[in-house]
PDB file of C-alpha atoms in Angstrom:
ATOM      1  CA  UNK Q1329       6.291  -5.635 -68.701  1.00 65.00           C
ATOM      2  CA  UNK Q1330       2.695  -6.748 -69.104  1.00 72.00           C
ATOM      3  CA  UNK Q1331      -0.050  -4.944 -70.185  1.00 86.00           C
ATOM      4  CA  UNK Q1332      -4.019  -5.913 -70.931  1.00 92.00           C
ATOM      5  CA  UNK Q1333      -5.738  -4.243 -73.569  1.00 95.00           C
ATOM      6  CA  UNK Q1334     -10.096  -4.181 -73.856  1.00 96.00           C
ATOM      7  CA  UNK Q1335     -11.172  -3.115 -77.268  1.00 93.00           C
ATOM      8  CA  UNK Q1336     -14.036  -0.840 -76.309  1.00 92.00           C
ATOM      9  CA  UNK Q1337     -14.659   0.653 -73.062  1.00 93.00           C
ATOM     10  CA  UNK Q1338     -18.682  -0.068 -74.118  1.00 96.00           C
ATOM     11  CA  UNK Q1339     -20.311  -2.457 -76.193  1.00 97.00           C
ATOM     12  CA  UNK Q1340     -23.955  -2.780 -76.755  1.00 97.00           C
ATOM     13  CA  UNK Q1341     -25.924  -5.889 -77.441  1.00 97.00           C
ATOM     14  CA  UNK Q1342     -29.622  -7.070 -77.765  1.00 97.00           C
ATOM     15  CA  UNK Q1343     -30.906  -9.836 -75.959  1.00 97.00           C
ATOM     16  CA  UNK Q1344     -29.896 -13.248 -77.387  1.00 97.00           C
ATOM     17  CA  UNK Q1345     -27.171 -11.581 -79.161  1.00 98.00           C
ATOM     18  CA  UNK Q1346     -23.282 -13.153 -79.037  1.00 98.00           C
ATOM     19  CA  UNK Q1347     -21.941 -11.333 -77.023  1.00 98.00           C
ATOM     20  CA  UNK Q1348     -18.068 -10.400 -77.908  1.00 98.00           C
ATOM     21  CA  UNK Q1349     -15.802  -8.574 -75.925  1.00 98.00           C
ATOM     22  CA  UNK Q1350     -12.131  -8.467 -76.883  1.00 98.00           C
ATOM     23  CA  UNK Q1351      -8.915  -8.329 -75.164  1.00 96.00           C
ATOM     24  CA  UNK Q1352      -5.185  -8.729 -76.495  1.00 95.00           C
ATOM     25  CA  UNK Q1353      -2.226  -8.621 -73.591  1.00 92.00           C
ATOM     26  CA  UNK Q1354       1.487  -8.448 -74.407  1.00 88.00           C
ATOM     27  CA  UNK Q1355       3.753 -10.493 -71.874  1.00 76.00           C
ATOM     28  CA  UNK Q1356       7.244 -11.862 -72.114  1.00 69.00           C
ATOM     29  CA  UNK Q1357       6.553 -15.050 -70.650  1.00 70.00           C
ATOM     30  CA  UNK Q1358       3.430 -17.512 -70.633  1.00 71.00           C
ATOM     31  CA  UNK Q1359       1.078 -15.647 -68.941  1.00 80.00           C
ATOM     32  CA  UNK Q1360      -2.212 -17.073 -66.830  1.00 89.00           C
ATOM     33  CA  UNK Q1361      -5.179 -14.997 -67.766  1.00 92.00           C
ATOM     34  CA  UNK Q1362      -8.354 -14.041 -66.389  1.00 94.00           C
ATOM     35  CA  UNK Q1363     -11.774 -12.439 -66.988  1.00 97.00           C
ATOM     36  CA  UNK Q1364     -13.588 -10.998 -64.113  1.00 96.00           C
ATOM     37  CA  UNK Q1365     -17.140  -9.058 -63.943  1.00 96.00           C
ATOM     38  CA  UNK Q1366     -18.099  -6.703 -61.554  1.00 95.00           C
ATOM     39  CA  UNK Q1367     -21.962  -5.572 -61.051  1.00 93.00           C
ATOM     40  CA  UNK Q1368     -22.507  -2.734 -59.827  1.00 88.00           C
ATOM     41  CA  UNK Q1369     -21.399  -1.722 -56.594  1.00 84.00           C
ATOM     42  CA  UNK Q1370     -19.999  -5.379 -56.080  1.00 87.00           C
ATOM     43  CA  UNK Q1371     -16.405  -6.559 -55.863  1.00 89.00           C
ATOM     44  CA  UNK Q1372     -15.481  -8.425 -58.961  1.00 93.00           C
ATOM     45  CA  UNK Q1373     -16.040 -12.067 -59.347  1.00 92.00           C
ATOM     46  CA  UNK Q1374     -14.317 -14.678 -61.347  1.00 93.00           C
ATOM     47  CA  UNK Q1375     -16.035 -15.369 -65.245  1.00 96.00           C
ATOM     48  CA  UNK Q1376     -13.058 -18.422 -66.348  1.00 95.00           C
ATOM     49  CA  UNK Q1377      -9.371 -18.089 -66.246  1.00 92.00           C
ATOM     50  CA  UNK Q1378      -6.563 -19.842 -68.491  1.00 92.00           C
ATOM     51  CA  UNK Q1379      -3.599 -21.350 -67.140  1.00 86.00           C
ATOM     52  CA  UNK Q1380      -2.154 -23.759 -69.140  1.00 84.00           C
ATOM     53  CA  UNK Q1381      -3.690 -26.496 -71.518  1.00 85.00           C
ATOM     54  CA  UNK Q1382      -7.001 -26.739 -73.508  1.00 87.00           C
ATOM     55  CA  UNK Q1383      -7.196 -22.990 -75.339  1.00 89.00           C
ATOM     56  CA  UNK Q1384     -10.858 -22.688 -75.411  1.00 95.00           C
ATOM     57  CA  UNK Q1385     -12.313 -22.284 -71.563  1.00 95.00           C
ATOM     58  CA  UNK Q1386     -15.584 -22.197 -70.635  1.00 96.00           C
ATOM     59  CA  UNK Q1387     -16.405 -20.725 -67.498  1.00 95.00           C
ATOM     60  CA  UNK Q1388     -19.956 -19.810 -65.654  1.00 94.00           C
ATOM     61  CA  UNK Q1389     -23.087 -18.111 -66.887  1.00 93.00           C
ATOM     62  CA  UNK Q1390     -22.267 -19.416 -70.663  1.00 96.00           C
ATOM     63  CA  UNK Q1391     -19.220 -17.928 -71.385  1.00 97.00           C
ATOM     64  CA  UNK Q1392     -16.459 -18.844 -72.536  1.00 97.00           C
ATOM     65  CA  UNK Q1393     -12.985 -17.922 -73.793  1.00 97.00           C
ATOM     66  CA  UNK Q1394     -10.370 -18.864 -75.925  1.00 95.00           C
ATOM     67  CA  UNK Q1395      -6.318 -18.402 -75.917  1.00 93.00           C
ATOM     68  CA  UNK Q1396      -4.708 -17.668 -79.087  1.00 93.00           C
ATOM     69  CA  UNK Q1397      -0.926 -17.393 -78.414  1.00 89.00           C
ATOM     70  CA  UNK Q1398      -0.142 -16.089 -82.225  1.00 90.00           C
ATOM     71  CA  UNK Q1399      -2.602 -13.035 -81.636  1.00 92.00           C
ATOM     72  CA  UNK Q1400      -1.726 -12.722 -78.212  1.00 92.00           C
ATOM     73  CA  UNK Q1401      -5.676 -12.941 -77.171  1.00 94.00           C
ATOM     74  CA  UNK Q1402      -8.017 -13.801 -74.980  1.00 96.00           C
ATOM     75  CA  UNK Q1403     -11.328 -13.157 -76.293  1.00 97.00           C
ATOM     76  CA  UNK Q1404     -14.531 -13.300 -74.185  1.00 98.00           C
ATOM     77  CA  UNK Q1405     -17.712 -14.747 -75.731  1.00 98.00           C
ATOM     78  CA  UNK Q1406     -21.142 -15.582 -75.245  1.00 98.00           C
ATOM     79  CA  UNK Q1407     -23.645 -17.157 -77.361  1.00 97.00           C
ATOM     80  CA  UNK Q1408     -26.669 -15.269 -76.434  1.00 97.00           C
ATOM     81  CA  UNK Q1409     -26.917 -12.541 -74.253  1.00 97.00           C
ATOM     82  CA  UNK Q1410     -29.415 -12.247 -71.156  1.00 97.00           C
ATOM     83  CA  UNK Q1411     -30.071  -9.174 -69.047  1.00 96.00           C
ATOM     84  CA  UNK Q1412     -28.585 -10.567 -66.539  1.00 95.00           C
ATOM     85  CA  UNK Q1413     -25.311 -10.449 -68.207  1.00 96.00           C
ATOM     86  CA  UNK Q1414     -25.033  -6.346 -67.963  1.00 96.00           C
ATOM     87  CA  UNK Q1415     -21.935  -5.530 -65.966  1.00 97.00           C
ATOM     88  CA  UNK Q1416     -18.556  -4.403 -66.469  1.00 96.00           C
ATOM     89  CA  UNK Q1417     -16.108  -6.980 -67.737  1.00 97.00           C
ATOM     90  CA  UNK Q1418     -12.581  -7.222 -67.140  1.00 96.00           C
ATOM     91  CA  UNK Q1419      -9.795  -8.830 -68.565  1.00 96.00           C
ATOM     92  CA  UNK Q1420      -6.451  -9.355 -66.699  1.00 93.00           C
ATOM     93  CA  UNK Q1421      -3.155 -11.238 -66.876  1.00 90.00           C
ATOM     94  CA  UNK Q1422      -0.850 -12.651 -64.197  1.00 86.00           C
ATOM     95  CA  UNK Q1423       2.771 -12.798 -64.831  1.00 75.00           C
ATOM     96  CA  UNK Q1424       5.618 -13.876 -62.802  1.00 67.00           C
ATOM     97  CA  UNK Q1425       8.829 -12.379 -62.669  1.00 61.00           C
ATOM     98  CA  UNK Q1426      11.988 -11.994 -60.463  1.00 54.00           C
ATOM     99  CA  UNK Q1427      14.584 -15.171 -59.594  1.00 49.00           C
ATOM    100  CA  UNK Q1428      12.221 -16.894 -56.921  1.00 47.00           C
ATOM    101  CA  UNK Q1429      10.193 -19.033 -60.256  1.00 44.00           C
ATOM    102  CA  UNK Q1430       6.962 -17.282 -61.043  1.00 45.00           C
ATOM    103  CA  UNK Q1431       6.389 -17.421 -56.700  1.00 54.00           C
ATOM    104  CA  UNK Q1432       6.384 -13.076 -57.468  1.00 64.00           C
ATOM    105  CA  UNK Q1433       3.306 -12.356 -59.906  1.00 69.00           C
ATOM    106  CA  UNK Q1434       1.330  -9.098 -60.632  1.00 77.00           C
ATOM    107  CA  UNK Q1435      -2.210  -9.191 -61.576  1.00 83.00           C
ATOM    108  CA  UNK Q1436      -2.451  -6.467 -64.589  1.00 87.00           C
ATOM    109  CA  UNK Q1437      -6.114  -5.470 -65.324  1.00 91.00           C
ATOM    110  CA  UNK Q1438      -7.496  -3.809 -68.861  1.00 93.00           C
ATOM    111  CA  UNK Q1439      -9.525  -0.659 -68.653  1.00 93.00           C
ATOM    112  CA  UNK Q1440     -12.742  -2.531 -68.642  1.00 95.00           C
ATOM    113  CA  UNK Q1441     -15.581  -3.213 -71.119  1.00 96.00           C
ATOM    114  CA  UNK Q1442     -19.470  -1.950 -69.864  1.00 96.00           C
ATOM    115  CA  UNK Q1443     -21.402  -4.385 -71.700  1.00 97.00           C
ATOM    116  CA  UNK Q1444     -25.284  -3.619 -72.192  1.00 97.00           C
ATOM    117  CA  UNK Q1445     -27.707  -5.223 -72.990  1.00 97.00           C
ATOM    118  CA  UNK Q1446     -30.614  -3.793 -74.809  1.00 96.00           C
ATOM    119  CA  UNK Q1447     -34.260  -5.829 -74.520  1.00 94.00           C
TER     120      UNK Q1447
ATOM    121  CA  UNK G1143     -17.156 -18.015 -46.088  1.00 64.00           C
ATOM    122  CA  UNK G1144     -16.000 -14.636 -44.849  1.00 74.00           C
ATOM    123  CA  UNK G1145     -13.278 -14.502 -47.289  1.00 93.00           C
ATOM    124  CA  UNK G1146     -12.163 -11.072 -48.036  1.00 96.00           C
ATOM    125  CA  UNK G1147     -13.285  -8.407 -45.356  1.00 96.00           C
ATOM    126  CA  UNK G1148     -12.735  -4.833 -46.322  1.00 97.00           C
ATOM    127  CA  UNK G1149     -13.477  -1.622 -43.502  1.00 96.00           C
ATOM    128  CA  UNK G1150     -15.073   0.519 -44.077  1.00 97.00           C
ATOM    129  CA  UNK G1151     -17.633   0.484 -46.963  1.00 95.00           C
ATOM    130  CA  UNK G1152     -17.711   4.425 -46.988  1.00 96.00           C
ATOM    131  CA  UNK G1153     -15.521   7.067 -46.074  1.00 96.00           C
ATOM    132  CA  UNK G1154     -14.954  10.828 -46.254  1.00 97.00           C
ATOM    133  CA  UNK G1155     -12.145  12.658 -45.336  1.00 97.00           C
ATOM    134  CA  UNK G1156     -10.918  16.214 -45.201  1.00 97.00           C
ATOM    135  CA  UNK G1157      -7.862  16.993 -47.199  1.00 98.00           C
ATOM    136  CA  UNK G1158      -4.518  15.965 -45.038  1.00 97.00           C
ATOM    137  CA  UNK G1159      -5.931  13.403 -42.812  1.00 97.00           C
ATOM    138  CA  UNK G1160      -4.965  10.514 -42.780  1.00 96.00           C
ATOM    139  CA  UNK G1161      -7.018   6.731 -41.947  1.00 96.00           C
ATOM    140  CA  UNK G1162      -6.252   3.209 -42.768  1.00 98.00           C
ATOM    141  CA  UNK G1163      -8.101   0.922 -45.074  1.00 98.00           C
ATOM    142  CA  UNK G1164      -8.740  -2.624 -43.240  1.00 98.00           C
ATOM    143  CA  UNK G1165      -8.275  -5.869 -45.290  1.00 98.00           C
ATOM    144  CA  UNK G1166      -8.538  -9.453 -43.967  1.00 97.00           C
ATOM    145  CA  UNK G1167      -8.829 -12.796 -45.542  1.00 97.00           C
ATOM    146  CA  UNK G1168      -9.396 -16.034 -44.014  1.00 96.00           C
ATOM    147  CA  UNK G1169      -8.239 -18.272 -46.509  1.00 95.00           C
ATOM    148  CA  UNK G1170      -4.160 -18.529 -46.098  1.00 94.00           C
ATOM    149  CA  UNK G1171      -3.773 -16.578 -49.409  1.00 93.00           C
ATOM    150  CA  UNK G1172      -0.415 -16.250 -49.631  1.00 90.00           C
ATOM    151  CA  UNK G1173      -1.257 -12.729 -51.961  1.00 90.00           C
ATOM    152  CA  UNK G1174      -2.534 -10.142 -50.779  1.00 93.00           C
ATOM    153  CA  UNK G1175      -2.816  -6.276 -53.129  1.00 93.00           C
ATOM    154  CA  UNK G1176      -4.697  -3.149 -53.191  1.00 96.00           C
ATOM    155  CA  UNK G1177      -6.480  -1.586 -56.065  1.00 96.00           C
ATOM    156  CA  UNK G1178      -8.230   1.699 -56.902  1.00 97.00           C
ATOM    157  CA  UNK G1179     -10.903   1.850 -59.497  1.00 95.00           C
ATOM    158  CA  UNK G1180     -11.480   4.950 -61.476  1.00 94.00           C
ATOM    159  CA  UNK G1181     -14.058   5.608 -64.394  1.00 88.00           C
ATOM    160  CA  UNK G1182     -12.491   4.722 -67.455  1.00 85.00           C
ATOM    161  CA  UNK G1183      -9.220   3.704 -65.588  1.00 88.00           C
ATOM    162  CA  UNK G1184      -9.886   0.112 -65.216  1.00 89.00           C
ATOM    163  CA  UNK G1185      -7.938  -1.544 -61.556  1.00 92.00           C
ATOM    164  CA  UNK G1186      -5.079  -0.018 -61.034  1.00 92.00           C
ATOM    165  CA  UNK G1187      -2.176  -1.811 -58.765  1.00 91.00           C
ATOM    166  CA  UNK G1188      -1.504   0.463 -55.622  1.00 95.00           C
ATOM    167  CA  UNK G1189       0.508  -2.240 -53.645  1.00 94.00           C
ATOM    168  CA  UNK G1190       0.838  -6.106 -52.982  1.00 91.00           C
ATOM    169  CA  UNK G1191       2.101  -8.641 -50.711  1.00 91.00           C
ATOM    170  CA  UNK G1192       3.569 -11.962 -51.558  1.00 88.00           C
ATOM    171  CA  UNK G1193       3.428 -12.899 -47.779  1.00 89.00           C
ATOM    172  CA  UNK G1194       3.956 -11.382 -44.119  1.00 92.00           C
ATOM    173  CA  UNK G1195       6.983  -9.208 -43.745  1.00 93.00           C
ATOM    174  CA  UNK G1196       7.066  -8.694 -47.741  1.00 92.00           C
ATOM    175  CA  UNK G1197       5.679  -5.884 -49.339  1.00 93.00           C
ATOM    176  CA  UNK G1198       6.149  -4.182 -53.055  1.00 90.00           C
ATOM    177  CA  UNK G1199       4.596  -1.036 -54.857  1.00 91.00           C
ATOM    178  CA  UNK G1200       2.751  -1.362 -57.406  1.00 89.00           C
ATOM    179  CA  UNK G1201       1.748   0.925 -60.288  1.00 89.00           C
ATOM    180  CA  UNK G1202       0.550   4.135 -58.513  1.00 95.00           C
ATOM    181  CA  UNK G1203       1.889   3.857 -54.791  1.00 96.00           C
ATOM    182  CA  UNK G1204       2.405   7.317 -54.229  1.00 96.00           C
ATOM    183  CA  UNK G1205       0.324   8.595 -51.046  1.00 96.00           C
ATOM    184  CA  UNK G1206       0.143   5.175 -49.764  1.00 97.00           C
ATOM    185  CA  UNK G1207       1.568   2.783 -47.562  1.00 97.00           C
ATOM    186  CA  UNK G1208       1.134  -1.096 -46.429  1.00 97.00           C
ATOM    187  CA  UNK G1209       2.621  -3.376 -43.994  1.00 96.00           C
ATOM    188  CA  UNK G1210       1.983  -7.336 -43.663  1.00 96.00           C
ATOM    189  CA  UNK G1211       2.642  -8.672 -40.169  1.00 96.00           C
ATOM    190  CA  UNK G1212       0.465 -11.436 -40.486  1.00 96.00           C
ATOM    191  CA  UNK G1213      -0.893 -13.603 -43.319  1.00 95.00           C
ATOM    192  CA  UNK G1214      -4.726 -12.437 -42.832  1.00 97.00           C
ATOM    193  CA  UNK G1215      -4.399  -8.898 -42.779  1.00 97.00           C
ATOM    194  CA  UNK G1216      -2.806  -6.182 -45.466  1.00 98.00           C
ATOM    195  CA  UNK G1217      -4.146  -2.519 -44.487  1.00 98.00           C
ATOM    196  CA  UNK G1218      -3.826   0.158 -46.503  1.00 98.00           C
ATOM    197  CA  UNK G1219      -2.621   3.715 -44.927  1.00 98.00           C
ATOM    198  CA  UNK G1220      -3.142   6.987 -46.694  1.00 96.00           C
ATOM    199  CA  UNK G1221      -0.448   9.324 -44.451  1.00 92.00           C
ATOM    200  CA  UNK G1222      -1.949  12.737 -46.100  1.00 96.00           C
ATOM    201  CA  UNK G1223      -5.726  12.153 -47.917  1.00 96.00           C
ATOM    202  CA  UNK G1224      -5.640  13.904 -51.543  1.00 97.00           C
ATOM    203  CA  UNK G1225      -8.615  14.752 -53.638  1.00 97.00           C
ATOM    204  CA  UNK G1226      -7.069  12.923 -56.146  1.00 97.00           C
ATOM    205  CA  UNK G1227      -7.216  10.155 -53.831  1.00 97.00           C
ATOM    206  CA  UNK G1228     -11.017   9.907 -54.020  1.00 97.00           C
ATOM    207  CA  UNK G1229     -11.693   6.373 -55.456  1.00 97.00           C
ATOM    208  CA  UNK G1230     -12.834   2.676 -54.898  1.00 96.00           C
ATOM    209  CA  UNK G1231     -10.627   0.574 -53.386  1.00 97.00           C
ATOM    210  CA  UNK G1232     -10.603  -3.162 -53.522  1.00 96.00           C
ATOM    211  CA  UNK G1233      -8.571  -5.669 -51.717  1.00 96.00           C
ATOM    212  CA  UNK G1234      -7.895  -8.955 -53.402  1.00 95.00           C
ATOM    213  CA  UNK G1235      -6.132 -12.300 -52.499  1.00 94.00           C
ATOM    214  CA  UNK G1236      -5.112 -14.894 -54.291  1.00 91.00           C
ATOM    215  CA  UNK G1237      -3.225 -18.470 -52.978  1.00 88.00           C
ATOM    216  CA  UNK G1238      -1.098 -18.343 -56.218  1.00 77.00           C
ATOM    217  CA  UNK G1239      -0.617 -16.490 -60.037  1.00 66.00           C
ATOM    218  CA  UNK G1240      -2.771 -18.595 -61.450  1.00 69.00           C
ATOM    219  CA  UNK G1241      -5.889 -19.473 -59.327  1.00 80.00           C
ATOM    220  CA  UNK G1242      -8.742 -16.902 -58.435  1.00 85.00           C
ATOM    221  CA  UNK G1243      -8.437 -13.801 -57.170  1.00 90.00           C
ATOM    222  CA  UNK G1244     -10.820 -12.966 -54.494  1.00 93.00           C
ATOM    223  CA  UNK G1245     -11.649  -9.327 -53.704  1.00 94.00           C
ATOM    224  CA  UNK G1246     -13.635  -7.531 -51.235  1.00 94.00           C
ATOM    225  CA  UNK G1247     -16.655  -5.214 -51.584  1.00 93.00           C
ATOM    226  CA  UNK G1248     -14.638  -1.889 -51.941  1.00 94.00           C
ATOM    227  CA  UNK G1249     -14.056   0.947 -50.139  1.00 96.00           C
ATOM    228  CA  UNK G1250     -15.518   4.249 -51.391  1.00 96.00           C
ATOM    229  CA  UNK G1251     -13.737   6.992 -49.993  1.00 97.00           C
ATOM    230  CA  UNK G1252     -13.787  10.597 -51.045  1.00 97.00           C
ATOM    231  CA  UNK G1253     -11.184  13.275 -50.094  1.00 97.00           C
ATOM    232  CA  UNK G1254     -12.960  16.923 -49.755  1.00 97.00           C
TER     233      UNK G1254
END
């Protein structure tokens, strides 16, 4: 069974700051993973997502990501923090399962990460 | 680009009532699932469709049921509201595992 795991439910940063959050997932097969953010009172959007190829994967508003099978990661980063980055962050990771080839897939969130960002 | 609609954006309810969530999509997602958002809970998996006529629970379906007759829509029934049923709820949809999922602007319902 999959799981997603976010290293800190909060994590503070002051503008122009890296910004790190940190997620490890266990999964028996290849999984696709995600990062989504979610302002508040929104729905969540799509940050970048990893399917299969290059490791490292940028995605919009600077971040990026990068895949590292051994650690079983996928680490969100961000060179320098604006306040416009301030939301809740989540990590997730699709896996598919059952006889039908990957067609049947869950989508397993983490717990979240509130990231802040302090002026 | 209506993509996902979710209805209502507020509800309350009295304890043992019961109401449907509304979910549509108009982008032939093949995926459709339900999720309630707690503090400190992160999205949890309620239930999820891989297309009409097929349905499957998730991780907390208890107090909950779906139905897909058609590709576009994927409400969400609660038979019997619960306090512990207040929450956020967020539809999603998706055209396969591995591209975006897209998800509504929640539901906020509370159960008194």
């Amino acid at each position: 069974a999959q799981s997603v795991t976010q290293l800190g439910s909060h994590v503070s940063v002051s503008e122009g700051a890296l910004v790190l959050l940190r997620c490890n997932y266990s999964s028996s097969v290849p999984p696709y993973l995600f990062w989504y953010v979610q302002y508040p009172n929104q729905g969540l959007q799509l940050l970048l997502k990893y399917t299969t190829g290059a490791t490292l994967v940028k995605g919009i508003n600077g971040f990026e990501a990068e895949f590292k099978k051994s650690e079983t990661s996928f680490h969100l980063t961000k060179p320098s923090a604006h306040m416009s980055d301030a939301a809740e962050y989540f990590c997730a990771v699709s896996e598919g399962y059952g006889n039908s080839g990957g067609s049947n897939y869950k989508l397993t969130f983490g717990k979240g990460t509130l990231l802040t960002v302090n002026p | 680009n209506a993509g996902v609609t979710q209805t209502p954006k507020f509800q309350v309810l009295k304890t043992g009532q019961s109401m449907t969530l509304q979910c549509a999509q108009d982008m032939n997602h093949e995926y459709m699932s339900w999720y309630r958002q707690d503090p400190g809970m992160g999205l949890r998996l309620i239930h999820y469709s891989v297309g009409a006529g097929i349905t499957d629970q998730g991780e907390v379906p208890n107090g909950y049921n779906v139905s897909r007759s058609t590709t576009e829509d994927f409400p969400l029934r609660l038979l019997s509201a619960a306090p512990s049923q207040t929450s956020v709820y967020f539809c999603a949809s998706s055209y396969r595992s591995y591209t975006e999922a897209f998800f509504g602007q929640g539901t906020r319902l509370t159960v008194v």
